[in-house]
Amino acid sequence: GAGVSQSPRYKVAKRGQDVALRCDPISGHVSLFWYQQALGQGPEFLTYFQNEAQLDKSGLPSDRFFAERPEGSVSTLKIQRTQQEDSAVYLCASSLERAGGYTFGSGTRLTVV
Amino acid sequence: QKEVEQDPGPLSVPEGAIVSLNCTYSNSAFQYFMWYRQYSRKGPELLMYTYSSGNKEDGRFTAQVDKSSKYISLFIRDSQPSDSATYLCAMSGKGGFKTIFGAGTRLFVKA
């Protein structure tokens, strides 16, 4: 596709519910990133994939967060047993190379009630 | 102290003004420096990308990096109401992939 596509755009989850957020990167982009953006803050790094390999997951806040990219294209970020502090915008980005600028999707706004 | 500091603003200027946006950082390992623009309810959009020190110009936008002072700037000439957005500075180290963002500066350009 022409850009990075994320779905759903908005998600409301009850506390304790599991959620799955999808990212469709630009075709051919090797690198894929997940970021979390709280209101009024800059994006915070969560995890990085090069093709299907997850090379860095140091930013995942807890073991309730899990990301995968099994075939080196589409990626899913899963959050188990959601908590109120998980409410944020989750941004996916992709790039041809790992350094330099990314192309971001519009994000998924998660609200945990 | 955060690795990247950025004044959140808001910054309000009249149309046609020159805008100066700045960030400071503490990690001397940073080598890639970016500026992103983010409109409300949208993802960040890459505006400028610079490797190491120096200046880079693209249309009305000029990015400056001073590694000795750990200070980066973005200048916007002839600002337009459509430039109203949040501007995020971002940087990464030699490995490149883990980008650290500032908190963003909200800019309002009044017609």
PDB file of N, CA, C and O in Angstrom, chain A residues 9 33 35 37 40-43 45 48 56 58 98-102 104-106 109, chain B residues 2 32 34 36 38 41-44 46 49 88 92 95-99 101-103:
ATOM      1  N   ARG A   9      -8.658   1.965  14.301  1.00  0.00           N
ATOM      2  CA  ARG A   9      -8.229   3.337  14.607  1.00  0.00           C
ATOM      3  C   ARG A   9      -8.508   3.671  16.074  1.00  0.00           C
ATOM      4  O   ARG A   9      -7.735   4.395  16.701  1.00  0.00           O
ATOM      5  N   PHE A  33       8.550  -0.808  13.473  1.00  0.00           N
ATOM      6  CA  PHE A  33       8.681  -0.319  14.845  1.00  0.00           C
ATOM      7  C   PHE A  33       7.296  -0.102  15.456  1.00  0.00           C
ATOM      8  O   PHE A  33       6.368   0.294  14.762  1.00  0.00           O
ATOM      9  N   TYR A  35       5.614   2.136  18.648  1.00  0.00           N
ATOM     10  CA  TYR A  35       5.812   3.195  19.622  1.00  0.00           C
ATOM     11  C   TYR A  35       4.501   3.420  20.384  1.00  0.00           C
ATOM     12  O   TYR A  35       3.414   3.175  19.865  1.00  0.00           O
ATOM     13  N   GLN A  37       2.432   6.477  22.453  1.00  0.00           N
ATOM     14  CA  GLN A  37       2.409   7.908  22.646  1.00  0.00           C
ATOM     15  C   GLN A  37       1.293   8.281  23.620  1.00  0.00           C
ATOM     16  O   GLN A  37       0.110   8.150  23.314  1.00  0.00           O
ATOM     17  N   GLY A  40       0.028  14.372  25.008  1.00  0.00           N
ATOM     18  CA  GLY A  40       0.935  15.490  25.264  1.00  0.00           C
ATOM     19  C   GLY A  40       2.399  15.112  25.335  1.00  0.00           C
ATOM     20  O   GLY A  40       3.239  15.937  25.719  1.00  0.00           O
ATOM     21  N   GLN A  41       2.720  13.882  24.958  1.00  0.00           N
ATOM     22  CA  GLN A  41       4.106  13.409  25.010  1.00  0.00           C
ATOM     23  C   GLN A  41       4.575  12.965  23.630  1.00  0.00           C
ATOM     24  O   GLN A  41       3.767  12.747  22.726  1.00  0.00           O
ATOM     25  N   GLY A  42       5.873  12.806  23.484  1.00  0.00           N
ATOM     26  CA  GLY A  42       6.409  12.245  22.260  1.00  0.00           C
ATOM     27  C   GLY A  42       6.284  10.727  22.268  1.00  0.00           C
ATOM     28  O   GLY A  42       6.072  10.116  23.321  1.00  0.00           O
ATOM     29  N   PRO A  43       6.401  10.101  21.108  1.00  0.00           N
ATOM     30  CA  PRO A  43       6.346   8.634  21.052  1.00  0.00           C
ATOM     31  C   PRO A  43       7.494   7.992  21.839  1.00  0.00           C
ATOM     32  O   PRO A  43       8.607   8.501  21.840  1.00  0.00           O
ATOM     33  N   PHE A  45       9.603   4.389  22.365  1.00  0.00           N
ATOM     34  CA  PHE A  45       9.943   3.140  21.685  1.00  0.00           C
ATOM     35  C   PHE A  45       9.429   1.934  22.468  1.00  0.00           C
ATOM     36  O   PHE A  45       9.573   1.834  23.681  1.00  0.00           O
ATOM     37  N   TYR A  48      11.222  -3.378  17.978  1.00  0.00           N
ATOM     38  CA  TYR A  48      11.727  -3.236  16.611  1.00  0.00           C
ATOM     39  C   TYR A  48      11.872  -4.613  15.968  1.00  0.00           C
ATOM     40  O   TYR A  48      12.383  -5.555  16.576  1.00  0.00           O
ATOM     41  N   ASP A  56      14.771  -6.019  19.096  1.00  0.00           N
ATOM     42  CA  ASP A  56      14.808  -5.259  20.345  1.00  0.00           C
ATOM     43  C   ASP A  56      13.387  -5.140  20.875  1.00  0.00           C
ATOM     44  O   ASP A  56      12.502  -4.683  20.164  1.00  0.00           O
ATOM     45  N   SER A  58      13.096  -4.040  24.252  1.00  0.00           N
ATOM     46  CA  SER A  58      13.426  -3.453  25.548  1.00  0.00           C
ATOM     47  C   SER A  58      12.425  -2.403  26.007  1.00  0.00           C
ATOM     48  O   SER A  58      12.349  -2.088  27.188  1.00  0.00           O
ATOM     49  N   ARG A  98      17.191   0.666   8.860  1.00  0.00           N
ATOM     50  CA  ARG A  98      16.885   0.786  10.282  1.00  0.00           C
ATOM     51  C   ARG A  98      17.241   2.160  10.826  1.00  0.00           C
ATOM     52  O   ARG A  98      16.745   2.570  11.865  1.00  0.00           O
ATOM     53  N   ALA A  99      18.117   2.894  10.144  1.00  0.00           N
ATOM     54  CA  ALA A  99      18.490   4.225  10.622  1.00  0.00           C
ATOM     55  C   ALA A  99      17.715   5.287   9.871  1.00  0.00           C
ATOM     56  O   ALA A  99      17.183   5.041   8.802  1.00  0.00           O
ATOM     57  N   GLY A 100      17.687   6.485  10.451  1.00  0.00           N
ATOM     58  CA  GLY A 100      17.040   7.582   9.751  1.00  0.00           C
ATOM     59  C   GLY A 100      15.562   7.653  10.016  1.00  0.00           C
ATOM     60  O   GLY A 100      15.070   7.161  11.011  1.00  0.00           O
ATOM     61  N   GLY A 101      14.832   8.281   9.125  1.00  0.00           N
ATOM     62  CA  GLY A 101      13.426   8.556   9.360  1.00  0.00           C
ATOM     63  C   GLY A 101      12.520   7.393   9.014  1.00  0.00           C
ATOM     64  O   GLY A 101      12.848   6.528   8.201  1.00  0.00           O
ATOM     65  N   TYR A 102      11.363   7.381   9.689  1.00  0.00           N
ATOM     66  CA  TYR A 102      10.363   6.350   9.459  1.00  0.00           C
ATOM     67  C   TYR A 102       9.149   6.949   8.787  1.00  0.00           C
ATOM     68  O   TYR A 102       8.918   8.149   8.838  1.00  0.00           O
ATOM     69  N   PHE A 104       5.222   6.728   9.588  1.00  0.00           N
ATOM     70  CA  PHE A 104       4.298   6.295  10.627  1.00  0.00           C
ATOM     71  C   PHE A 104       2.899   6.078  10.072  1.00  0.00           C
ATOM     72  O   PHE A 104       2.476   6.737   9.114  1.00  0.00           O
ATOM     73  N   GLY A 105       2.176   5.180  10.721  1.00  0.00           N
ATOM     74  CA  GLY A 105       0.742   5.073  10.518  1.00  0.00           C
ATOM     75  C   GLY A 105       0.031   6.120  11.371  1.00  0.00           C
ATOM     76  O   GLY A 105       0.671   6.870  12.114  1.00  0.00           O
ATOM     77  N   SER A 106      -1.289   6.163  11.259  1.00  0.00           N
ATOM     78  CA  SER A 106      -2.080   7.140  12.029  1.00  0.00           C
ATOM     79  C   SER A 106      -2.313   6.705  13.471  1.00  0.00           C
ATOM     80  O   SER A 106      -2.783   7.489  14.282  1.00  0.00           O
ATOM     81  N   ARG A 109      -5.834   4.434  18.812  1.00  0.00           N
ATOM     82  CA  ARG A 109      -6.060   5.061  20.120  1.00  0.00           C
ATOM     83  C   ARG A 109      -6.766   4.062  21.017  1.00  0.00           C
ATOM     84  O   ARG A 109      -7.918   3.694  20.766  1.00  0.00           O
TER      85      ARG A 109
ATOM     86  N   LYS B   2      15.522  13.926  31.176  1.00  0.00           N
ATOM     87  CA  LYS B   2      15.256  13.191  29.962  1.00  0.00           C
ATOM     88  C   LYS B   2      16.436  13.288  29.011  1.00  0.00           C
ATOM     89  O   LYS B   2      17.192  14.258  29.032  1.00  0.00           O
ATOM     90  N   TYR B  32      21.987  10.544  14.367  1.00  0.00           N
ATOM     91  CA  TYR B  32      20.930  10.818  13.395  1.00  0.00           C
ATOM     92  C   TYR B  32      19.919  11.738  14.067  1.00  0.00           C
ATOM     93  O   TYR B  32      19.464  11.467  15.178  1.00  0.00           O
ATOM     94  N   MET B  34      16.321  14.025  13.522  1.00  0.00           N
ATOM     95  CA  MET B  34      15.132  14.163  12.692  1.00  0.00           C
ATOM     96  C   MET B  34      14.176  15.191  13.287  1.00  0.00           C
ATOM     97  O   MET B  34      14.177  15.449  14.505  1.00  0.00           O
ATOM     98  N   TYR B  36       9.961  15.780  13.021  1.00  0.00           N
ATOM     99  CA  TYR B  36       8.676  15.282  12.551  1.00  0.00           C
ATOM    100  C   TYR B  36       7.604  16.338  12.838  1.00  0.00           C
ATOM    101  O   TYR B  36       7.682  17.078  13.819  1.00  0.00           O
ATOM    102  N   GLN B  38       3.432  16.610  13.462  1.00  0.00           N
ATOM    103  CA  GLN B  38       2.273  15.777  13.800  1.00  0.00           C
ATOM    104  C   GLN B  38       1.027  16.638  13.907  1.00  0.00           C
ATOM    105  O   GLN B  38       0.933  17.508  14.778  1.00  0.00           O
ATOM    106  N   ARG B  41      -4.526  13.889  15.810  1.00  0.00           N
ATOM    107  CA  ARG B  41      -5.094  12.575  15.484  1.00  0.00           C
ATOM    108  C   ARG B  41      -4.451  11.934  14.252  1.00  0.00           C
ATOM    109  O   ARG B  41      -5.071  11.107  13.567  1.00  0.00           O
ATOM    110  N   LYS B  42      -3.220  12.341  13.969  1.00  0.00           N
ATOM    111  CA  LYS B  42      -2.457  11.721  12.884  1.00  0.00           C
ATOM    112  C   LYS B  42      -1.124  11.224  13.422  1.00  0.00           C
ATOM    113  O   LYS B  42      -0.688  11.617  14.511  1.00  0.00           O
ATOM    114  N   GLY B  43      -0.453  10.353  12.664  1.00  0.00           N
ATOM    115  CA  GLY B  43       0.882   9.931  13.041  1.00  0.00           C
ATOM    116  C   GLY B  43       1.905  10.988  12.669  1.00  0.00           C
ATOM    117  O   GLY B  43       1.651  11.854  11.835  1.00  0.00           O
ATOM    118  N   PRO B  44       3.084  10.970  13.295  1.00  0.00           N
ATOM    119  CA  PRO B  44       4.145  11.914  12.926  1.00  0.00           C
ATOM    120  C   PRO B  44       4.576  11.722  11.470  1.00  0.00           C
ATOM    121  O   PRO B  44       4.604  10.603  10.968  1.00  0.00           O
ATOM    122  N   LEU B  46       7.693  12.662   8.764  1.00  0.00           N
ATOM    123  CA  LEU B  46       9.097  13.085   8.709  1.00  0.00           C
ATOM    124  C   LEU B  46       9.246  14.340   7.865  1.00  0.00           C
ATOM    125  O   LEU B  46       8.830  14.383   6.709  1.00  0.00           O
ATOM    126  N   TYR B  49      15.771  15.172   7.968  1.00  0.00           N
ATOM    127  CA  TYR B  49      16.640  14.116   8.489  1.00  0.00           C
ATOM    128  C   TYR B  49      18.079  14.534   8.230  1.00  0.00           C
ATOM    129  O   TYR B  49      18.447  14.840   7.103  1.00  0.00           O
ATOM    130  N   LEU B  88       8.024  17.531  16.556  1.00  0.00           N
ATOM    131  CA  LEU B  88       8.775  16.609  17.403  1.00  0.00           C
ATOM    132  C   LEU B  88      10.209  16.509  16.910  1.00  0.00           C
ATOM    133  O   LEU B  88      10.436  16.218  15.735  1.00  0.00           O
ATOM    134  N   SER B  92      18.758   9.356  17.102  1.00  0.00           N
ATOM    135  CA  SER B  92      19.148   7.976  17.365  1.00  0.00           C
ATOM    136  C   SER B  92      20.654   7.846  17.246  1.00  0.00           C
ATOM    137  O   SER B  92      21.333   8.705  16.690  1.00  0.00           O
ATOM    138  N   GLY B  95      23.639   2.671  16.015  1.00  0.00           N
ATOM    139  CA  GLY B  95      22.836   1.519  15.611  1.00  0.00           C
ATOM    140  C   GLY B  95      21.606   1.932  14.841  1.00  0.00           C
ATOM    141  O   GLY B  95      21.113   1.197  13.996  1.00  0.00           O
ATOM    142  N   GLY B  96      21.117   3.105  15.141  1.00  0.00           N
ATOM    143  CA  GLY B  96      20.107   3.752  14.312  1.00  0.00           C
ATOM    144  C   GLY B  96      18.667   3.459  14.614  1.00  0.00           C
ATOM    145  O   GLY B  96      17.822   4.300  14.392  1.00  0.00           O
ATOM    146  N   PHE B  97      18.362   2.303  15.135  1.00  0.00           N
ATOM    147  CA  PHE B  97      16.949   1.946  15.077  1.00  0.00           C
ATOM    148  C   PHE B  97      16.131   2.464  16.246  1.00  0.00           C
ATOM    149  O   PHE B  97      14.948   2.693  16.099  1.00  0.00           O
ATOM    150  N   LYS B  98      16.723   2.687  17.397  1.00  0.00           N
ATOM    151  CA  LYS B  98      15.943   3.104  18.554  1.00  0.00           C
ATOM    152  C   LYS B  98      15.929   4.619  18.608  1.00  0.00           C
ATOM    153  O   LYS B  98      16.888   5.243  19.038  1.00  0.00           O
ATOM    154  N   THR B  99      14.873   5.217  18.124  1.00  0.00           N
ATOM    155  CA  THR B  99      14.791   6.666  18.044  1.00  0.00           C
ATOM    156  C   THR B  99      14.143   7.220  19.297  1.00  0.00           C
ATOM    157  O   THR B  99      13.102   6.714  19.743  1.00  0.00           O
ATOM    158  N   PHE B 101      12.392  10.461  21.044  1.00  0.00           N
ATOM    159  CA  PHE B 101      11.652  11.655  20.663  1.00  0.00           C
ATOM    160  C   PHE B 101      11.585  12.658  21.812  1.00  0.00           C
ATOM    161  O   PHE B 101      11.536  12.271  22.985  1.00  0.00           O
ATOM    162  N   GLY B 102      11.560  13.942  21.448  1.00  0.00           N
ATOM    163  CA  GLY B 102      11.199  14.972  22.404  1.00  0.00           C
ATOM    164  C   GLY B 102       9.700  14.954  22.631  1.00  0.00           C
ATOM    165  O   GLY B 102       8.962  14.240  21.944  1.00  0.00           O
ATOM    166  N   ALA B 103       9.252  15.765  23.595  1.00  0.00           N
ATOM    167  CA  ALA B 103       7.834  15.784  23.939  1.00  0.00           C
ATOM    168  C   ALA B 103       6.989  16.520  22.908  1.00  0.00           C
ATOM    169  O   ALA B 103       5.766  16.387  22.895  1.00  0.00           O
TER     170      ALA B 103
END
